[in-house]
XYZ file of C-alpha atoms in Angstrom:
713
model
C -170.606 -93.006 92.803
C -174.097 -89.590 92.013
C -177.105 -91.111 94.182
C -178.818 -91.141 90.983
C -176.210 -93.224 88.873
C -176.682 -95.621 92.141
C -180.319 -95.743 91.893
C -180.353 -96.504 87.883
C -178.110 -99.178 88.305
C -180.235 -100.974 90.959
C -183.020 -100.411 88.528
C -180.934 -102.108 85.805
C -180.309 -105.085 87.995
C -183.120 -105.151 89.134
C -185.001 -105.865 85.846
C -182.427 -108.291 84.497
C -182.869 -111.062 87.184
C -187.027 -109.663 86.186
C -185.521 -111.025 82.778
C -183.724 -114.166 83.958
C -186.425 -115.293 85.174
C -188.389 -115.061 82.921
C -186.551 -116.686 80.151
C -185.842 -119.766 82.424
C -189.908 -120.221 83.011
C -189.523 -119.773 78.596
C -186.736 -122.186 78.564
C -187.812 -123.900 81.711
C -187.943 -127.422 80.074
C -185.097 -127.772 77.707
C -183.001 -126.114 80.737
C -184.191 -129.130 83.172
C -181.980 -131.726 79.598
C -179.031 -129.702 79.335
C -177.531 -130.473 83.098
C -177.934 -133.380 84.443
C -178.217 -134.558 88.001
C -174.559 -134.544 88.998
C -174.468 -131.177 87.583
C -177.067 -129.675 89.925
C -175.512 -132.062 92.914
C -172.179 -130.505 91.873
C -173.430 -126.608 91.968
C -176.415 -126.810 94.036
C -173.722 -126.919 97.542
C -171.479 -124.923 96.221
C -174.459 -121.921 95.913
C -175.556 -123.642 99.740
C -171.983 -122.667 101.250
C -172.258 -119.467 99.713
C -174.719 -118.471 100.557
C -173.571 -119.743 104.695
C -170.930 -117.938 104.452
C -172.417 -114.617 103.165
C -174.431 -114.623 106.346
C -171.747 -115.564 108.638
C -170.356 -112.266 107.532
C -173.326 -110.617 107.573
C -173.326 -112.162 111.985
C -169.521 -110.901 112.171
C -169.857 -107.619 110.800
C -172.211 -106.256 112.691
C -171.434 -108.141 115.665
C -167.626 -107.693 116.078
C -166.574 -103.599 114.292
C -167.160 -101.022 115.938
C -168.601 -102.018 118.995
C -169.857 -97.909 120.198
C -171.906 -97.600 116.493
C -173.567 -100.920 118.016
C -177.694 -100.115 117.746
C -180.319 -102.738 118.218
C -180.670 -103.195 114.619
C -177.261 -104.622 114.863
C -178.386 -106.367 117.396
C -180.829 -108.146 115.799
C -179.294 -108.229 112.300
C -176.401 -110.534 114.236
C -178.207 -113.744 115.688
C -180.971 -113.342 112.666
C -177.864 -114.338 109.963
C -176.263 -116.188 111.857
C -179.409 -118.604 112.617
C -179.730 -118.154 109.031
C -176.215 -119.065 108.166
C -176.114 -122.074 110.405
C -179.758 -123.293 108.988
C -178.548 -122.788 105.163
C -175.352 -125.004 106.373
C -177.488 -127.574 107.689
C -179.341 -128.011 104.649
C -176.615 -128.095 102.529
C -174.939 -130.940 104.501
C -178.119 -132.518 104.825
C -178.901 -132.803 101.619
C -175.405 -133.854 100.599
C -175.928 -136.462 102.843
C -173.247 -136.178 104.719
C -173.736 -137.429 108.597
C -174.581 -135.026 111.161
C -173.410 -136.099 114.532
C -175.744 -139.859 114.933
C -177.974 -139.243 112.242
C -178.794 -138.162 108.523
C -181.766 -136.122 107.370
C -183.997 -137.273 104.841
C -184.524 -134.991 101.824
C -187.759 -133.824 103.053
C -187.175 -132.616 106.365
C -183.734 -130.527 105.006
C -186.289 -129.277 102.363
C -188.418 -128.185 105.591
C -185.243 -126.438 107.526
C -184.962 -124.961 103.961
C -188.456 -123.619 104.491
C -188.444 -122.153 107.403
C -185.314 -120.387 107.446
C -186.680 -118.432 104.812
C -189.914 -117.984 106.301
C -187.259 -116.803 109.686
C -185.473 -115.102 106.938
C -187.867 -112.611 105.910
C -189.998 -112.491 109.193
C -186.702 -111.154 110.985
C -185.724 -108.166 107.916
C -189.044 -107.415 108.770
C -188.690 -106.393 112.220
C -184.925 -105.168 111.491
C -186.447 -102.909 108.895
C -189.042 -101.241 111.961
C -187.050 -100.588 114.372
C -186.328 -97.652 115.469
C -183.046 -96.556 115.519
C -181.498 -96.960 119.224
C -178.173 -97.435 120.997
C -177.723 -100.928 122.332
C -175.707 -101.606 125.538
C -172.669 -104.281 124.529
C -173.681 -106.463 127.273
C -176.403 -107.521 125.675
C -174.824 -109.359 122.273
C -174.216 -112.383 124.527
C -178.153 -112.362 124.808
C -178.735 -112.187 121.881
C -175.777 -114.545 120.513
C -176.935 -117.595 122.950
C -180.867 -116.787 122.116
C -179.891 -117.214 117.851
C -177.908 -120.952 118.836
C -181.208 -121.736 120.856
C -183.302 -120.932 118.631
C -181.606 -123.397 115.842
C -181.475 -125.993 118.281
C -184.858 -126.139 118.857
C -185.952 -125.374 115.071
C -183.948 -128.253 114.659
C -184.872 -130.612 117.450
C -188.468 -129.796 116.951
C -187.887 -130.866 112.508
C -186.032 -134.145 114.239
C -188.753 -134.775 116.759
C -191.638 -134.447 114.490
C -190.157 -135.070 111.508
C -191.827 -138.265 110.453
C -195.371 -136.270 110.895
C -194.383 -133.878 109.018
C -196.097 -133.183 105.568
C -194.594 -133.292 102.136
C -193.095 -129.737 100.606
C -191.934 -130.610 97.196
C -195.192 -130.683 94.980
C -195.652 -126.989 93.678
C -198.774 -127.607 91.008
C -200.822 -128.134 94.370
C -202.468 -125.017 95.587
C -203.441 -126.722 98.403
C -199.709 -127.822 99.220
C -198.750 -126.285 102.580
C -195.234 -125.433 100.694
C -197.366 -123.550 97.873
C -198.642 -121.751 100.442
C -195.472 -121.305 102.771
C -193.351 -119.626 99.108
C -196.765 -117.138 99.078
C -196.221 -116.248 102.485
C -192.722 -116.094 102.271
C -193.447 -113.299 98.776
C -195.806 -111.448 101.299
C -193.108 -110.941 103.681
C -190.428 -109.852 101.389
C -192.573 -108.007 99.273
C -193.798 -106.177 102.498
C -189.735 -105.530 104.159
C -189.190 -104.074 100.175
C -192.438 -102.073 101.093
C -191.458 -100.426 104.323
C -186.776 -100.127 103.635
C -188.479 -97.993 99.916
C -190.542 -95.394 102.425
C -187.554 -95.366 104.996
C -184.611 -94.720 102.010
C -187.158 -92.098 100.389
C -187.525 -89.559 103.481
C -184.144 -90.762 105.491
C -181.403 -91.583 103.197
C -181.932 -90.329 100.114
C -178.376 -90.490 99.226
C -176.949 -93.486 101.488
C -175.926 -95.653 99.153
C -175.745 -98.399 102.143
C -179.147 -98.430 102.479
C -180.150 -99.176 98.319
C -177.729 -101.642 98.558
C -179.665 -103.434 101.357
C -182.923 -102.678 98.968
C -181.280 -104.115 95.691
C -180.578 -107.655 98.252
C -184.608 -107.723 99.264
C -185.505 -107.443 96.074
C -183.705 -110.032 94.861
C -184.786 -112.082 97.468
C -187.605 -111.697 95.614
C -187.055 -112.915 92.641
C -185.301 -115.606 94.276
C -188.722 -116.103 95.776
C -190.175 -116.294 92.369
C -188.223 -118.842 90.964
C -188.945 -120.925 94.760
C -192.590 -120.517 93.839
C -192.168 -122.452 90.528
C -189.867 -125.108 90.989
C -191.286 -128.323 90.855
C -188.827 -130.057 92.755
C -185.720 -130.076 94.388
C -183.756 -130.590 91.463
C -185.428 -128.562 89.204
C -183.463 -125.640 87.706
C -185.724 -123.367 89.422
C -184.510 -124.248 92.551
C -181.163 -123.867 91.569
C -181.364 -120.529 90.509
C -183.595 -119.828 93.566
C -180.568 -120.496 95.215
C -178.051 -118.857 93.735
C -180.002 -115.737 93.345
C -180.235 -115.801 96.990
C -176.327 -115.694 97.229
C -176.732 -112.772 94.536
C -179.001 -110.790 97.639
C -177.271 -111.958 100.326
C -174.167 -110.509 99.211
C -175.510 -107.110 97.851
C -177.128 -107.503 101.340
C -173.558 -107.547 103.218
C -172.262 -105.044 101.358
C -175.364 -102.630 102.433
C -174.813 -103.782 106.064
C -171.119 -103.608 105.472
C -171.661 -99.705 104.281
C -174.157 -98.993 107.419
C -172.500 -100.372 109.880
C -169.321 -99.945 108.949
C -167.584 -97.687 106.092
C -170.238 -94.897 106.980
C -169.843 -94.559 110.791
C -165.560 -95.148 110.027
C -165.704 -92.344 107.847
C -167.922 -89.915 110.504
C -165.400 -91.353 112.926
C -162.109 -90.559 111.237
C -164.206 -87.212 110.109
C -164.977 -86.160 113.879
C -161.131 -86.889 114.704
C -160.051 -85.103 112.062
C -161.912 -82.371 113.225
C -160.743 -82.655 116.539
C -157.380 -82.535 115.203
C -158.199 -79.923 113.060
C -159.909 -78.090 116.492
C -156.321 -79.171 118.481
C -153.621 -78.351 116.171
C -154.603 -74.792 114.487
C -155.538 -72.093 115.256
C -160.159 -70.970 113.618
C -159.390 -67.811 112.949
C -156.371 -67.470 110.822
C -155.774 -71.758 109.834
C -152.616 -71.841 110.919
C -150.886 -73.927 113.140
C -151.409 -73.771 116.346
C -149.353 -73.492 119.786
C -149.639 -76.962 120.789
C -148.028 -77.806 116.772
C -145.710 -75.886 117.431
C -144.369 -77.621 120.458
C -144.190 -80.795 118.571
C -142.835 -79.040 115.308
C -140.239 -77.803 117.710
C -138.960 -81.197 119.591
C -139.713 -83.096 116.412
C -136.731 -80.594 115.054
C -134.436 -80.550 118.074
C -134.988 -84.572 118.202
C -133.156 -84.498 114.604
C -129.367 -84.565 114.533
C -128.215 -80.640 113.903
C -124.759 -79.578 112.666
C -122.886 -78.255 115.065
C -122.900 -74.904 113.118
C -126.957 -74.870 112.600
C -129.551 -72.946 115.277
C -132.939 -73.070 115.515
C -134.545 -69.260 115.685
C -137.974 -69.339 116.814
C -139.565 -65.386 116.931
C -142.812 -64.359 118.681
C -144.577 -61.539 116.585
C -147.170 -58.898 119.383
C -149.327 -56.723 116.762
C -149.148 -53.685 118.679
C -152.122 -52.516 120.326
C -153.892 -54.149 119.316
C -156.875 -54.510 121.610
C -157.363 -50.266 121.008
C -157.862 -52.052 116.731
C -160.547 -54.282 117.928
C -162.101 -52.258 120.500
C -162.893 -49.627 118.121
C -163.201 -51.195 114.944
C -165.155 -53.926 116.092
C -163.916 -58.198 117.073
C -164.787 -58.976 113.373
C -162.808 -56.641 112.135
C -159.992 -57.588 114.516
C -160.278 -61.104 113.568
C -160.188 -59.724 109.627
C -156.859 -58.523 110.599
C -155.087 -61.461 112.396
C -156.749 -63.481 109.275
C -154.523 -61.310 106.900
C -151.871 -61.217 109.169
C -151.282 -64.862 109.046
C -151.967 -64.539 105.716
C -148.732 -62.209 104.688
C -146.743 -64.166 107.221
C -147.405 -67.620 105.545
C -146.221 -65.660 102.191
C -143.456 -64.566 103.782
C -141.977 -68.382 104.640
C -139.814 -70.250 102.798
C -137.948 -73.706 102.659
C -137.644 -74.408 106.338
C -140.253 -71.579 108.321
C -142.974 -72.374 109.413
C -145.926 -69.769 111.102
C -148.073 -70.420 113.899
C -150.566 -68.739 115.402
C -150.451 -68.271 119.534
C -153.376 -67.190 120.206
C -155.037 -63.932 120.914
C -152.516 -61.154 118.522
C -149.722 -63.224 119.011
C -147.759 -64.885 116.353
C -144.543 -67.224 116.112
C -141.770 -67.814 113.220
C -139.760 -70.901 113.267
C -136.485 -70.817 110.745
C -134.097 -73.611 110.916
C -131.149 -74.692 109.281
C -129.465 -71.595 108.868
C -126.154 -71.990 109.684
C -124.702 -68.013 109.190
C -126.482 -65.950 111.895
C -125.854 -62.488 109.436
C -128.302 -64.741 107.079
C -130.486 -64.988 109.869
C -130.830 -61.242 110.838
C -130.878 -60.277 107.388
C -134.265 -62.092 107.290
C -136.032 -61.017 111.053
C -135.419 -57.834 108.839
C -136.851 -58.629 106.068
C -139.986 -59.417 108.536
C -139.575 -56.079 110.020
C -139.864 -54.139 106.740
C -142.518 -56.427 105.908
C -145.191 -54.248 108.569
C -144.877 -50.838 106.442
C -147.062 -51.950 104.089
C -150.852 -50.724 105.466
C -153.635 -53.912 105.858
C -156.396 -52.950 104.097
C -159.253 -53.299 106.773
C -163.334 -52.406 105.405
C -162.214 -49.980 102.696
C -159.883 -48.162 104.654
C -156.170 -48.440 105.268
C -153.998 -49.361 108.613
C -150.340 -49.005 109.747
C -149.830 -52.131 111.809
C -146.421 -52.319 113.885
C -145.051 -55.577 115.683
C -142.860 -56.589 118.331
C -140.938 -59.902 117.915
C -139.233 -61.515 120.500
C -136.387 -63.788 119.374
C -134.341 -67.517 121.425
C -131.936 -69.489 119.296
C -131.362 -72.796 120.207
C -129.056 -73.867 121.652
C -127.479 -70.700 122.504
C -130.575 -69.541 124.421
C -132.484 -72.544 125.769
C -132.503 -76.343 125.430
C -135.709 -77.392 125.278
C -138.592 -76.741 123.026
C -141.506 -75.289 125.643
C -137.798 -73.505 127.402
C -137.225 -71.959 123.280
C -140.954 -70.569 123.320
C -140.995 -69.458 126.910
C -137.913 -67.157 126.499
C -138.623 -65.812 122.683
C -142.202 -64.920 124.344
C -140.099 -63.399 127.561
C -138.270 -61.880 125.033
C -141.486 -60.114 123.467
C -143.083 -58.268 126.409
C -139.740 -57.436 127.191
C -139.455 -55.808 123.944
C -142.849 -54.228 124.007
C -141.813 -52.260 127.196
C -139.274 -51.270 125.962
C -140.432 -49.659 122.778
C -138.380 -51.336 120.540
C -139.179 -53.560 117.211
C -137.557 -57.147 118.427
C -135.620 -57.827 120.906
C -132.970 -61.074 121.584
C -133.506 -62.985 125.401
C -130.892 -62.613 127.690
C -131.387 -64.400 130.989
C -131.836 -60.705 132.688
C -135.588 -60.664 130.926
C -135.600 -63.984 132.825
C -135.188 -62.934 136.369
C -137.096 -59.403 135.384
C -140.597 -61.370 134.463
C -140.084 -63.757 137.498
C -139.201 -61.208 139.241
C -142.616 -59.752 137.864
C -144.637 -62.924 139.290
C -143.540 -62.575 142.100
C -144.691 -59.436 142.529
C -148.178 -60.059 141.000
C -148.464 -62.559 144.743
C -147.451 -60.912 146.926
C -150.446 -58.143 145.007
C -152.478 -60.507 146.276
C -151.705 -61.167 149.091
C -150.745 -57.482 149.872
C -154.863 -57.439 149.519
C -155.887 -60.157 150.983
C -153.255 -58.801 154.754
C -154.521 -54.698 153.900
C -150.752 -54.187 153.264
C -152.180 -50.621 150.961
C -151.760 -47.220 152.100
C -153.038 -43.792 151.005
C -151.559 -40.636 151.382
C -152.651 -36.883 150.366
C -151.365 -33.795 148.264
C -152.517 -30.991 148.720
C -153.969 -28.422 145.914
C -153.436 -25.108 146.048
C -154.848 -22.039 144.551
C -152.580 -20.082 142.892
C -153.644 -17.046 143.391
C -154.789 -17.770 146.621
C -152.728 -19.524 148.160
C -155.211 -21.607 149.799
C -155.930 -25.233 149.907
C -159.352 -26.446 147.318
C -158.751 -29.674 147.424
C -156.346 -33.006 147.411
C -155.506 -35.992 146.039
C -155.357 -39.774 147.013
C -152.481 -41.678 146.555
C -151.347 -45.541 146.751
C -148.483 -46.485 148.869
C -147.680 -50.667 149.152
C -145.796 -51.226 152.114
C -144.591 -54.620 151.579
C -143.669 -56.981 154.267
C -140.295 -57.832 152.744
C -139.317 -54.530 150.059
C -140.566 -51.537 152.368
C -142.803 -49.359 150.493
C -143.363 -49.887 147.179
C -144.393 -46.784 144.650
C -147.515 -46.962 142.076
C -144.547 -47.109 139.415
C -143.462 -50.575 140.190
C -146.669 -52.284 141.129
C -149.588 -50.571 139.077
C -148.150 -51.346 135.513
C -148.452 -55.316 137.306
C -151.820 -54.650 139.036
C -152.735 -53.516 135.032
C -151.751 -56.430 133.233
C -153.108 -58.885 135.869
C -156.856 -57.255 136.511
C -156.009 -56.671 140.539
C -156.417 -52.996 139.654
C -159.916 -53.659 139.567
C -159.991 -54.411 143.482
C -157.586 -52.196 144.329
C -158.888 -49.114 142.791
C -162.309 -49.806 144.842
C -160.760 -49.901 147.352
C -158.334 -47.001 147.813
C -161.826 -44.780 145.970
C -163.352 -46.423 149.329
C -160.634 -45.641 151.429
C -160.415 -41.958 150.244
C -164.261 -41.595 150.524
C -164.607 -42.586 154.328
C -160.908 -40.953 155.505
C -162.313 -37.300 153.454
C -166.671 -37.692 155.388
C -163.968 -38.430 158.586
C -162.559 -35.454 157.834
C -165.640 -33.034 157.798
C -166.863 -35.274 160.476
C -164.093 -33.951 162.780
C -165.513 -30.463 161.458
C -162.420 -29.566 158.945
C -163.786 -27.300 155.846
C -165.311 -29.683 152.984
C -163.641 -29.953 150.404
C -163.345 -32.514 147.086
C -161.124 -35.078 147.028
C -159.376 -37.174 144.233
C -159.170 -39.957 142.973
C -157.534 -41.684 139.798
C -159.379 -44.647 137.943
C -157.557 -47.161 135.518
C -157.763 -47.634 132.172
C -159.859 -51.175 133.399
C -161.887 -49.489 136.253
C -162.878 -46.945 133.510
C -164.336 -49.671 131.140
C -166.555 -51.050 133.432
C -170.132 -51.364 132.954
C -171.136 -51.352 136.707
C -168.364 -47.874 136.833
C -171.148 -45.265 137.975
C -172.735 -48.704 140.270
C -169.609 -49.342 141.908
C -168.835 -45.285 142.126
C -172.468 -44.761 143.705
C -172.683 -47.579 146.771
C -169.232 -46.490 147.901
C -170.770 -43.194 148.158
C -173.649 -44.360 149.562
C -171.715 -46.377 152.273
C -169.050 -43.313 153.608
C -172.168 -40.952 153.103
C -169.805 -38.606 151.839
C -171.464 -35.932 149.352
C -171.015 -36.797 145.586
C -169.505 -33.042 144.705
C -166.716 -33.764 147.411
C -164.881 -36.386 145.154
C -163.606 -35.877 142.090
C -161.915 -39.038 139.353
C -159.495 -38.896 136.754
C -158.745 -40.466 133.976
C -155.903 -39.978 131.353
C -156.543 -38.979 127.682
C -155.964 -42.435 126.957
C -158.820 -43.942 128.704
C -161.249 -41.003 125.318
C -160.485 -43.239 122.395
C -163.017 -45.050 122.045
C -164.547 -41.482 121.842
C -168.761 -42.597 122.227
C -168.024 -45.055 124.793
C -166.197 -42.235 127.120
C -168.682 -39.810 126.381
C -171.543 -42.192 128.142
C -169.240 -43.423 130.450
C -168.314 -39.279 131.613
C -171.879 -38.410 131.469
C -173.875 -41.681 133.836
C -170.510 -40.316 136.214
C -171.507 -36.641 135.725
C -175.199 -37.463 136.833
C -174.501 -38.588 140.280
C -172.994 -35.262 141.008
C -168.999 -35.991 141.038
C -166.616 -33.783 139.234
C -164.388 -35.462 136.827
C -160.730 -34.098 135.607
C -158.345 -35.155 132.416
C -155.024 -36.195 134.174
C -151.119 -36.082 132.274
C -152.944 -33.507 129.815
C -150.952 -33.428 126.850
C -149.088 -36.668 127.153
C -152.001 -38.420 125.146
C -153.848 -38.527 122.116
C -157.684 -36.599 123.352
C -158.859 -34.294 119.307
C -159.888 -30.690 121.043
C -162.899 -31.089 118.719
C -164.359 -34.505 121.451
C -162.432 -32.647 124.324
C -164.797 -29.191 123.770
C -167.843 -32.289 123.855
C -166.628 -34.005 127.050
C -168.208 -33.706 130.369
C -165.586 -32.764 131.807
C -164.807 -30.402 134.719
C -160.382 -29.931 134.839
C -156.934 -29.973 132.965
C -154.302 -31.551 134.942
C -151.197 -29.952 132.462
C -148.696 -33.067 133.375
C -145.583 -32.074 134.981
C -143.116 -33.245 132.243
C -144.382 -29.231 131.227
C -144.455 -27.671 134.160
C -140.649 -28.841 134.991
C -139.330 -27.322 132.250
C -141.460 -23.794 131.807
C -138.300 -21.878 132.897
C -135.446 -23.786 130.484
C -137.286 -25.360 127.322
C -139.066 -22.286 125.605
C -141.308 -25.085 123.926
C -142.512 -26.097 126.916
C -143.461 -22.518 128.677
C -145.706 -22.262 125.485
C -147.609 -25.626 126.092
C -148.413 -24.840 129.038
C -149.676 -21.622 128.008
C -151.753 -23.106 125.405
C -153.532 -25.473 127.525
C -154.222 -23.251 130.143
C -155.463 -20.564 127.665
C -157.278 -23.005 126.011
C -158.880 -24.401 129.552
C -160.346 -21.315 129.962
C -162.176 -20.873 126.766
C -163.689 -23.885 127.455
C -164.191 -23.047 130.852
C -162.354 -25.521 132.911
C -160.781 -25.710 135.548
C -156.135 -26.264 135.316
C -154.248 -27.627 137.900
C -150.549 -28.007 136.914
C -148.590 -30.488 138.381
C -145.065 -31.021 139.575
C -144.517 -27.541 141.003
C -141.324 -27.531 142.530
C -139.874 -23.599 142.838
C -140.572 -20.287 143.469
C -139.801 -19.707 139.646
C -142.722 -22.084 138.166
C -144.861 -20.554 140.776
C -144.843 -17.206 139.190
C -144.648 -18.796 135.001
C -148.499 -21.018 136.447
C -149.539 -17.492 138.282
C -149.012 -15.580 134.369
C -150.610 -17.464 132.456
C -153.355 -17.882 135.240
C -153.364 -21.687 136.349
C -155.857 -22.078 139.235
C -154.260 -24.631 140.690
C -151.273 -26.003 141.717
C -149.554 -29.341 142.883
C -146.465 -30.670 144.290
C -143.473 -30.325 146.259
C -143.226 -27.195 146.308
C -146.484 -26.894 148.543
C -146.577 -30.804 150.060
C -144.980 -34.169 149.862
C -147.774 -36.687 149.551
C -147.903 -37.515 153.323
C -150.074 -39.621 155.468
C -153.726 -38.850 156.875
C -152.967 -37.953 159.901
C -149.331 -35.461 159.127
C -151.741 -34.449 156.520
C -154.589 -33.471 159.442
C -152.032 -31.911 161.325
C -150.126 -29.923 158.719
C -153.128 -28.714 156.646
C -156.396 -29.056 158.468
C -156.497 -27.663 161.619
C -154.815 -24.539 161.519
C -155.430 -23.494 157.790
C -152.950 -21.783 155.961
C -151.688 -20.215 153.752
C -149.251 -21.186 151.038
C -148.175 -17.667 149.120
C -146.746 -16.273 153.323
C -144.757 -19.279 153.874
C -141.153 -19.429 153.388
C -141.624 -22.415 151.180
C -142.044 -26.621 152.438
């Protein structure tokens, strides 16, 4: 119901109550003749009991429902209407001449109870309405309860003791009568309370029906009080109408209080629970059920008895190169891509299939009820084709590929979490193998466990200083002299022996351990080079590889500068090697390289020719050297295309005024070909394997040698 309609209804009820009051006054004499005292004594107790029952209901709602929403208003409302209900009950019972304990209250005392009750209720309603909203401790409940009961007993005791001395309240038309003045006081209190409540409603709760219902109840109390003011005696029709109007007013108060203190808090609580459930079980980017929901769904499916030939298939999908897309296009575009991928998968679903977001760039696709393995395989093939269509992101179309890992219940797993784990293992294996999808095998799990163990060993190895450096010379191909050297890391594992970089660097990169390891390599290489310089050997530059994670660090330049300061090595004797893939984000790469060059450190691009550098950007990058990848050098004598690539790279480098180093030089024929292409430097087993610092010093520094006049090494 709309607020405007509810306001109109309230105004209409108020006008109807006032019209009823006017009609009763106009036909007062006639109405008094129409009903007898027997009718009065029948209806009056019923109306009184109704008032008492509603008061007790208000007490109960304020006292025992939704205790976590307990406020000071509720704490005051509960004892107020407990007292009001008890006094109404005593008034009606005593008026009906029913014995209370060992005495019977006279009609005059009973009328006093009614007046005191109305004065008390009016005062407390003003206090409650003006009290600011604050949380109350549930421990105050008992205090409030016993205060209300004690106040009721105090009123009854006072009236009983001084009852014979109390003045008569029953004569209306005598202006100096106490009952007349009390009625006006009650009316004033009720009108004040209505004005105060209306102001609070208009300021704080303009759309809340509960406060409007309470205002309606107070307004009807005012009309009830007008009836009491017009009453000549208790058996008057006005007195009966006043009590009936009181019952209706209390009913509206009850409805308002129930809405404000029970329904609205309950709805807010349910809404909060619904929001919490959404956060707990749904992904906020895609709107799809999340991993927790998948676990529940799997447990539910596996609990249901499956037929012997039925399987539950779980696919984990991982978006290939999502980080590259996210970094280059921005997080907003990345989130949008996740959303449209989820939307496409959701539209792809059939009955018995569900799609879930696993967080990040991973999704899960659950297939149940398939009896035919071939049909299931066809469904998976259709899913692969689903990504042949490009995605529209900011008006540009991008082709997105996914890797899939597949696990089947009960063939590959016996529990839901195990099925998720195995499918996740399979998808990582698919990415490593560079294929669209992989079915889980036990061998994958063994590899994953080995990878995890290797990561733990890496952490321990860093702490126990199990790493060492080896050095490989770089030789000027025209003069045969040593020009520089490259520092390479090795891991002397306590159980596995010497571990090569290709076995542990990918794990270090993925786990983030490459950052502390890379800083250690850089520091040790600079220390060693400075140590050789202090020993009096000819100063030569030393080259150190940077990982992707290191290169993306904002503080990289500060780290390099700090290490150079610590080791006292001049920047011109340090060269940092990056790969082409690190320059994918051209703007960020240019800024990082420019800052490195600014401190005097040289930069080379390692494994050149295997990445995707744009020649347009290459000419603008602040670099000093290109290193031709060993895969081209190894086959220059047997593959004309590789020979052409090496020749082209060398020629291009000369025109760009860059130095060229050929990696993987292993024989005399390769050396002669590279010399013919005017490559500046060579590096490979033809000159030397990577060797420890002591061996390098003994072989190449103590007595400088010329490789071109040697028999080969």
